[in-house]
Amino acid sequence: MPIDRRALLRVLAAASLAPPLARAQTSAPLRIVVPFSAGSGTDITARSLADTINRSSGRTVIVDNKGGAGGVLGALEVARAKPDGNTVLYTTGGFTTNAVLVKKLPFDPIADFTPVTRLLRSSGFALIVPSNSPYRRLEDFVAAARARPGQISFGSSGVGNTTHVIGVLFCRGVGVDLLHVPFKGTPTTDLIAGTVDCAFLSPTVAGPQLKAGQLRALGISGSARATTLPDVRTFEEAGMTVQDIPAWSGVWAPAHLPPPVLEGLHRTFVQALAVPAFAAFLRENGGEPDGQRPDAFKAYSDGEIARYRRLLPPLGIEMG
């Protein structure tokens, strides 16, 4: 999620003044593997999280970018790590869609990981256009797409990424044919430049550009409006039925993590979320701090994988 840099500086300054949290259960550095490139939204959030933990608890935290294969390479790195609580994966809900869409995963997304916590959640994915787009209302966009099948393009962060999946679900639900243009990273810059006509992005991703007036949101998936986009109707409010892909991010550790170590890890992240500046940092960018307990997070992520095994195959999306 691209983050307001000034907000990040406020987080770091406030975290340095926060009361010390409970000492980390180990003096070894905590390695947070991010399966995307440096500078991506997930990476910037992870670095803010790492600094909050470090300044509040004194534990060294390293953010390690292992991008590639739509998040698969970074996840594999953690699946192979020792279950000692010193290496975790921080990634998006795309972890659960990859479990279904990637043909030959080099790991078992359930058996090879220990879910630690759903760190944050946000509203669904918004249909976003450039500020100079001729489409100002959701109905106008849909009417144009129906009149020009296959001619209006939508950008995504790659084949099989949640920004691709929600676009396909929108097309099926609304009855339009949009041209998919996959990018290696978040398509925000290309959307502003007009390289593509629209994109389906989480408010946490496009928040700064929406605030700056570079982009405009026409509608959003999910059952409720985004707190950061209170004037943007949901697809449901506009009378459109679109299956939702929730926007969230979480932390996983390797399988066979001892219960006391798991409890310690969960406590580390929950205590970070309790630092007011970090919680405010997430909210300013459209995220809601969560801190779901490990057992609840396991039930949720396993349930999402089961849901996607029913929902996604008919879409015809395949990842190598």
CSV table of C-alpha atoms in Angstrom, one decimal:
chain,number,residue,atom,x,y,z
A,1,MET,CA,0.0,0.0,0.0
A,2,PRO,CA,1.7,3.3,-1.0
A,3,ILE,CA,1.9,5.4,2.1
A,4,ASP,CA,2.0,9.1,2.8
A,5,ARG,CA,5.7,9.7,3.6
A,6,ARG,CA,4.9,12.5,6.1
A,7,ALA,CA,2.6,10.2,7.9
A,8,LEU,CA,5.4,7.6,8.1
A,9,LEU,CA,7.8,10.2,9.7
A,10,ARG,CA,5.1,11.0,12.3
A,11,VAL,CA,4.8,7.3,13.1
A,12,LEU,CA,8.6,6.9,13.6
A,13,ALA,CA,8.8,10.0,15.8
A,14,ALA,CA,5.9,9.0,18.0
A,15,ALA,CA,7.1,5.4,18.3
A,16,SER,CA,10.4,6.6,19.6
A,17,LEU,CA,8.5,8.3,22.5
A,18,ALA,CA,6.1,5.4,23.2
A,19,PRO,CA,6.4,3.5,26.4
A,20,PRO,CA,8.6,0.4,26.1
A,21,LEU,CA,6.6,-2.7,25.3
A,22,ALA,CA,7.3,-6.1,26.8
A,23,ARG,CA,10.8,-7.3,25.8
A,24,ALA,CA,10.9,-9.5,22.8
A,25,GLN,CA,11.0,-13.2,23.6
A,26,THR,CA,14.3,-13.5,21.9
A,27,SER,CA,17.3,-11.2,21.3
A,28,ALA,CA,17.6,-12.5,17.7
A,29,PRO,CA,16.5,-10.2,14.9
A,30,LEU,CA,13.0,-10.6,13.7
A,31,ARG,CA,13.1,-11.0,9.9
A,32,ILE,CA,9.9,-9.9,8.1
A,33,VAL,CA,9.9,-11.3,4.5
A,34,VAL,CA,7.9,-9.1,2.1
A,35,PRO,CA,7.2,-11.0,-1.2
A,36,PHE,CA,7.1,-7.8,-3.2
A,37,SER,CA,9.7,-5.2,-4.3
A,38,ALA,CA,11.0,-2.4,-2.1
A,39,GLY,CA,8.9,0.7,-2.3
A,40,SER,CA,5.6,-1.2,-2.9
A,41,GLY,CA,2.8,-0.4,-0.6
A,42,THR,CA,3.1,-3.7,1.4
A,43,ASP,CA,6.8,-3.0,1.8
A,44,ILE,CA,6.3,0.5,3.1
A,45,THR,CA,3.8,-0.7,5.6
A,46,ALA,CA,6.1,-3.5,6.7
A,47,ARG,CA,8.9,-1.0,7.3
A,48,SER,CA,6.7,1.2,9.4
A,49,LEU,CA,5.7,-1.8,11.4
A,50,ALA,CA,9.4,-2.9,11.8
A,51,ASP,CA,10.4,0.6,13.0
A,52,THR,CA,7.5,0.6,15.5
A,53,ILE,CA,8.5,-2.7,16.9
A,54,ASN,CA,12.2,-1.8,17.1
A,55,ARG,CA,11.6,1.6,18.7
A,56,SER,CA,9.1,0.3,21.2
A,57,SER,CA,10.7,-3.0,22.2
A,58,GLY,CA,14.3,-2.6,21.3
A,59,ARG,CA,14.3,-5.7,19.1
A,60,THR,CA,16.1,-5.5,15.8
A,61,VAL,CA,13.7,-6.0,12.9
A,62,ILE,CA,14.8,-6.6,9.3
A,63,VAL,CA,12.5,-6.2,6.3
A,64,ASP,CA,13.7,-8.6,3.6
A,65,ASN,CA,12.2,-8.1,0.1
A,66,LYS,CA,11.8,-11.4,-1.8
A,67,GLY,CA,9.7,-10.4,-4.8
A,68,GLY,CA,8.8,-12.6,-7.7
A,69,ALA,CA,6.1,-14.9,-9.0
A,70,GLY,CA,3.3,-12.9,-7.6
A,71,GLY,CA,4.4,-13.3,-4.0
A,72,VAL,CA,5.2,-17.1,-4.3
A,73,LEU,CA,9.0,-16.7,-3.9
A,74,GLY,CA,8.8,-14.8,-0.7
A,75,ALA,CA,6.3,-17.2,0.8
A,76,LEU,CA,8.5,-20.1,-0.2
A,77,GLU,CA,11.4,-18.5,1.7
A,78,VAL,CA,9.3,-18.5,4.9
A,79,ALA,CA,8.0,-22.0,4.3
A,80,ARG,CA,11.6,-23.3,4.3
A,81,ALA,CA,12.7,-21.2,7.4
A,82,LYS,CA,13.3,-22.6,10.8
A,83,PRO,CA,10.1,-22.5,13.0
A,84,ASP,CA,11.9,-20.5,15.7
A,85,GLY,CA,9.8,-17.3,15.6
A,86,ASN,CA,12.6,-15.3,14.0
A,87,THR,CA,11.3,-15.3,10.4
A,88,VAL,CA,7.7,-14.4,9.3
A,89,LEU,CA,5.9,-13.6,6.1
A,90,TYR,CA,4.0,-10.3,5.8
A,91,THR,CA,1.7,-10.2,2.7
A,92,THR,CA,-1.7,-9.5,1.4
A,93,GLY,CA,-4.8,-11.6,1.0
A,94,GLY,CA,-3.3,-12.6,-2.4
A,95,PHE,CA,-1.7,-15.4,-0.4
A,96,THR,CA,-5.1,-17.1,-0.3
A,97,THR,CA,-5.9,-16.5,-4.0
A,98,ASN,CA,-2.4,-17.8,-5.0
A,99,ALA,CA,-3.3,-21.0,-3.2
A,100,VAL,CA,-6.0,-21.6,-5.8
A,101,LEU,CA,-4.7,-19.9,-9.0
A,102,VAL,CA,-1.0,-21.0,-9.1
A,103,LYS,CA,-0.8,-24.3,-10.9
A,104,LYS,CA,2.1,-25.8,-9.1
A,105,LEU,CA,2.8,-24.1,-5.8
A,106,PRO,CA,6.2,-25.2,-4.3
A,107,PHE,CA,4.6,-25.4,-0.9
A,108,ASP,CA,1.3,-26.2,0.8
A,109,PRO,CA,-0.4,-22.9,1.7
A,110,ILE,CA,-2.1,-24.5,4.8
A,111,ALA,CA,0.3,-27.3,6.0
A,112,ASP,CA,3.5,-25.4,5.5
A,113,PHE,CA,2.6,-22.2,7.5
A,114,THR,CA,1.5,-21.1,10.9
A,115,PRO,CA,-1.0,-18.2,10.7
A,116,VAL,CA,0.0,-15.5,13.3
A,117,THR,CA,-2.4,-12.6,12.8
A,118,ARG,CA,-4.5,-10.6,10.3
A,119,LEU,CA,-2.7,-7.4,10.9
A,120,LEU,CA,-5.1,-5.0,9.1
A,121,ARG,CA,-8.2,-5.0,7.0
A,122,SER,CA,-9.7,-2.4,4.8
A,123,SER,CA,-12.7,-1.8,2.6
A,124,GLY,CA,-12.9,-3.7,-0.7
A,125,PHE,CA,-11.5,-2.7,-4.1
A,126,ALA,CA,-12.5,0.6,-5.7
A,127,LEU,CA,-13.1,1.2,-9.4
A,128,ILE,CA,-10.7,4.1,-10.0
A,129,VAL,CA,-10.1,6.3,-13.0
A,130,PRO,CA,-7.8,9.2,-13.7
A,131,SER,CA,-9.0,12.6,-12.7
A,132,ASN,CA,-9.3,13.6,-16.3
A,133,SER,CA,-11.4,10.6,-17.2
A,134,PRO,CA,-14.7,11.3,-19.0
A,135,TYR,CA,-16.4,8.9,-16.6
A,136,ARG,CA,-17.7,10.7,-13.5
A,137,ARG,CA,-20.4,8.3,-12.4
A,138,LEU,CA,-20.3,4.5,-12.1
A,139,GLU,CA,-23.4,4.2,-14.4
A,140,ASP,CA,-21.6,6.2,-17.1
A,141,PHE,CA,-18.6,3.9,-17.0
A,142,VAL,CA,-20.7,0.8,-17.2
A,143,ALA,CA,-22.8,2.2,-20.0
A,144,ALA,CA,-19.6,3.0,-22.0
A,145,ALA,CA,-18.1,-0.4,-21.3
A,146,ARG,CA,-21.2,-2.1,-22.6
A,147,ALA,CA,-21.2,0.0,-25.7
A,148,ARG,CA,-17.5,-0.6,-26.4
A,149,PRO,CA,-16.8,-4.2,-25.4
A,150,GLY,CA,-13.1,-5.0,-25.0
A,151,GLN,CA,-12.0,-1.4,-25.7
A,152,ILE,CA,-11.9,0.0,-22.1
A,153,SER,CA,-8.8,-1.2,-20.3
A,154,PHE,CA,-8.1,-2.0,-16.6
A,155,GLY,CA,-4.7,-2.3,-15.1
A,156,SER,CA,-3.7,-4.8,-12.5
A,157,SER,CA,-0.6,-5.8,-10.5
A,158,GLY,CA,-0.3,-9.0,-12.5
A,159,VAL,CA,-2.2,-12.0,-13.7
A,160,GLY,CA,-3.9,-13.7,-10.7
A,161,ASN,CA,-3.3,-10.7,-8.4
A,162,THR,CA,-6.3,-9.7,-6.4
A,163,THR,CA,-6.5,-6.5,-8.5
A,164,HIS,CA,-6.9,-8.8,-11.5
A,165,VAL,CA,-9.4,-11.1,-9.9
A,166,ILE,CA,-11.7,-8.4,-8.7
A,167,GLY,CA,-11.7,-6.9,-12.2
A,168,VAL,CA,-12.8,-10.2,-13.7
A,169,LEU,CA,-15.5,-10.6,-11.0
A,170,PHE,CA,-16.7,-7.1,-11.8
A,171,CYS,CA,-17.0,-7.9,-15.5
A,172,ARG,CA,-18.9,-11.1,-14.8
A,173,GLY,CA,-21.2,-9.4,-12.3
A,174,VAL,CA,-22.0,-6.3,-14.3
A,175,GLY,CA,-21.9,-7.9,-17.7
A,176,VAL,CA,-19.1,-6.0,-19.4
A,177,ASP,CA,-15.9,-6.9,-21.2
A,178,LEU,CA,-12.8,-4.9,-20.1
A,179,LEU,CA,-9.3,-5.3,-21.6
A,180,HIS,CA,-6.9,-6.6,-18.9
A,181,VAL,CA,-3.5,-5.0,-18.8
A,182,PRO,CA,-1.2,-6.7,-16.3
A,183,PHE,CA,1.8,-4.7,-14.7
A,184,LYS,CA,4.7,-6.0,-12.7
A,185,GLY,CA,3.8,-3.6,-9.9
A,186,THR,CA,0.9,-1.4,-8.8
A,187,PRO,CA,-0.6,0.3,-11.9
A,188,THR,CA,-1.2,3.6,-10.1
A,189,THR,CA,1.4,5.7,-12.0
A,190,ASP,CA,0.2,4.3,-15.4
A,191,LEU,CA,-3.4,4.9,-14.4
A,192,ILE,CA,-2.6,8.6,-13.7
A,193,ALA,CA,-0.7,8.8,-17.0
A,194,GLY,CA,-3.7,7.4,-18.9
A,195,THR,CA,-1.9,4.3,-20.1
A,196,VAL,CA,-5.0,2.4,-18.8
A,197,ASP,CA,-8.5,3.6,-18.4
A,198,CYS,CA,-9.2,2.3,-14.9
A,199,ALA,CA,-8.0,-0.1,-12.2
A,200,PHE,CA,-9.5,-1.9,-9.2
A,201,LEU,CA,-7.4,-0.8,-6.2
A,202,SER,CA,-7.8,-0.9,-2.4
A,203,PRO,CA,-8.3,2.6,-0.9
A,204,THR,CA,-5.1,1.9,1.0
A,205,VAL,CA,-3.2,1.7,-2.3
A,206,ALA,CA,-4.6,4.7,-4.1
A,207,GLY,CA,-5.3,6.8,-1.0
A,208,PRO,CA,-2.5,9.5,-1.5
A,209,GLN,CA,-3.4,9.9,-5.2
A,210,LEU,CA,-7.1,10.1,-4.5
A,211,LYS,CA,-6.4,12.8,-1.8
A,212,ALA,CA,-4.2,14.7,-4.3
A,213,GLY,CA,-7.0,14.7,-6.9
A,214,GLN,CA,-5.0,12.7,-9.4
A,215,LEU,CA,-7.5,9.8,-9.3
A,216,ARG,CA,-11.2,9.5,-8.8
A,217,ALA,CA,-13.2,6.5,-7.4
A,218,LEU,CA,-16.5,5.6,-9.0
A,219,GLY,CA,-17.6,2.7,-6.8
A,220,ILE,CA,-16.3,0.1,-4.4
A,221,SER,CA,-16.8,-3.6,-3.7
A,222,GLY,CA,-17.8,-4.9,-0.3
A,223,SER,CA,-20.9,-4.4,1.9
A,224,ALA,CA,-20.0,-1.0,3.3
A,225,ARG,CA,-18.4,2.3,2.1
A,226,ALA,CA,-14.8,3.0,2.8
A,227,THR,CA,-14.3,5.3,5.7
A,228,THR,CA,-11.7,7.2,3.6
A,229,LEU,CA,-14.2,7.4,0.7
A,230,PRO,CA,-17.5,8.1,2.4
A,231,ASP,CA,-19.1,9.6,-0.7
A,232,VAL,CA,-18.3,6.7,-2.9
A,233,ARG,CA,-21.1,4.2,-3.2
A,234,THR,CA,-20.7,0.5,-3.1
A,235,PHE,CA,-21.5,-1.5,-6.2
A,236,GLU,CA,-24.4,-3.0,-4.3
A,237,GLU,CA,-25.8,0.4,-3.6
A,238,ALA,CA,-25.7,1.1,-7.3
A,239,GLY,CA,-27.7,-2.0,-7.9
A,240,MET,CA,-24.7,-4.1,-9.2
A,241,THR,CA,-24.0,-7.6,-7.9
A,242,VAL,CA,-20.2,-8.2,-7.7
A,243,GLN,CA,-18.5,-11.0,-5.7
A,244,ASP,CA,-16.1,-9.4,-3.3
A,245,ILE,CA,-12.4,-10.0,-2.7
A,246,PRO,CA,-11.6,-8.5,0.7
A,247,ALA,CA,-8.6,-6.3,1.1
A,248,TRP,CA,-6.4,-7.2,4.1
A,249,SER,CA,-2.9,-8.2,5.1
A,250,GLY,CA,-1.5,-10.7,7.5
A,251,VAL,CA,1.5,-12.4,9.1
A,252,TRP,CA,2.5,-16.1,8.7
A,253,ALA,CA,5.3,-18.1,10.3
A,254,PRO,CA,6.7,-21.5,9.2
A,255,ALA,CA,4.8,-24.6,10.1
A,256,HIS,CA,5.3,-26.4,13.5
A,257,LEU,CA,5.9,-23.2,15.4
A,258,PRO,CA,5.8,-24.1,19.2
A,259,PRO,CA,2.7,-22.6,20.9
A,260,PRO,CA,4.7,-20.4,23.3
A,261,VAL,CA,6.7,-18.9,20.4
A,262,LEU,CA,3.5,-18.3,18.4
A,263,GLU,CA,1.9,-16.5,21.4
A,264,GLY,CA,5.0,-14.3,21.7
A,265,LEU,CA,4.9,-13.4,18.0
A,266,HIS,CA,1.3,-12.6,18.2
A,267,ARG,CA,1.9,-10.4,21.2
A,268,THR,CA,4.7,-8.5,19.4
A,269,PHE,CA,2.4,-7.5,16.5
A,270,VAL,CA,-0.6,-6.7,18.7
A,271,GLN,CA,1.6,-4.5,20.9
A,272,ALA,CA,2.8,-2.7,17.8
A,273,LEU,CA,-0.8,-2.1,16.7
A,274,ALA,CA,-1.4,-0.6,20.1
A,275,VAL,CA,1.1,2.2,19.5
A,276,PRO,CA,-1.3,5.1,18.7
A,277,ALA,CA,0.9,6.6,16.0
A,278,PHE,CA,1.1,3.3,14.1
A,279,ALA,CA,-2.6,2.7,14.4
A,280,ALA,CA,-3.3,6.2,13.2
A,281,PHE,CA,-0.8,5.7,10.3
A,282,LEU,CA,-2.8,2.7,9.1
A,283,ARG,CA,-6.1,4.5,9.4
A,284,GLU,CA,-4.9,7.5,7.6
A,285,ASN,CA,-4.2,5.3,4.6
A,286,GLY,CA,-7.5,3.4,4.7
A,287,GLY,CA,-6.5,0.4,6.9
A,288,GLU,CA,-8.1,-0.7,10.1
A,289,PRO,CA,-5.8,-2.3,12.7
A,290,ASP,CA,-6.9,-5.8,13.5
A,291,GLY,CA,-4.6,-8.1,15.5
A,292,GLN,CA,-6.8,-11.3,15.0
A,293,ARG,CA,-5.7,-14.2,17.2
A,294,PRO,CA,-3.8,-17.1,15.6
A,295,ASP,CA,-6.7,-19.6,15.8
A,296,ALA,CA,-9.2,-17.1,14.4
A,297,PHE,CA,-6.8,-16.0,11.7
A,298,LYS,CA,-6.2,-19.7,10.7
A,299,ALA,CA,-9.9,-20.3,10.5
A,300,TYR,CA,-10.3,-17.1,8.4
A,301,SER,CA,-7.5,-17.7,5.9
A,302,ASP,CA,-8.3,-21.4,5.5
A,303,GLY,CA,-11.9,-20.4,4.9
A,304,GLU,CA,-10.9,-17.9,2.3
A,305,ILE,CA,-8.9,-20.6,0.5
A,306,ALA,CA,-11.9,-22.9,0.6
A,307,ARG,CA,-14.1,-20.1,-0.8
A,308,TYR,CA,-11.8,-19.3,-3.6
A,309,ARG,CA,-11.6,-23.0,-4.6
A,310,ARG,CA,-15.3,-22.7,-5.4
A,311,LEU,CA,-15.3,-19.1,-6.7
A,312,LEU,CA,-12.1,-18.7,-8.8
A,313,PRO,CA,-11.8,-21.8,-11.1
A,314,PRO,CA,-14.7,-20.8,-13.3
A,315,LEU,CA,-13.0,-17.4,-14.0
A,316,GLY,CA,-10.3,-19.2,-16.2
A,317,ILE,CA,-7.4,-17.4,-14.5
A,318,GLU,CA,-4.2,-19.4,-14.4
A,319,MET,CA,-0.8,-18.6,-13.0
A,320,GLY,CA,2.3,-20.6,-14.0
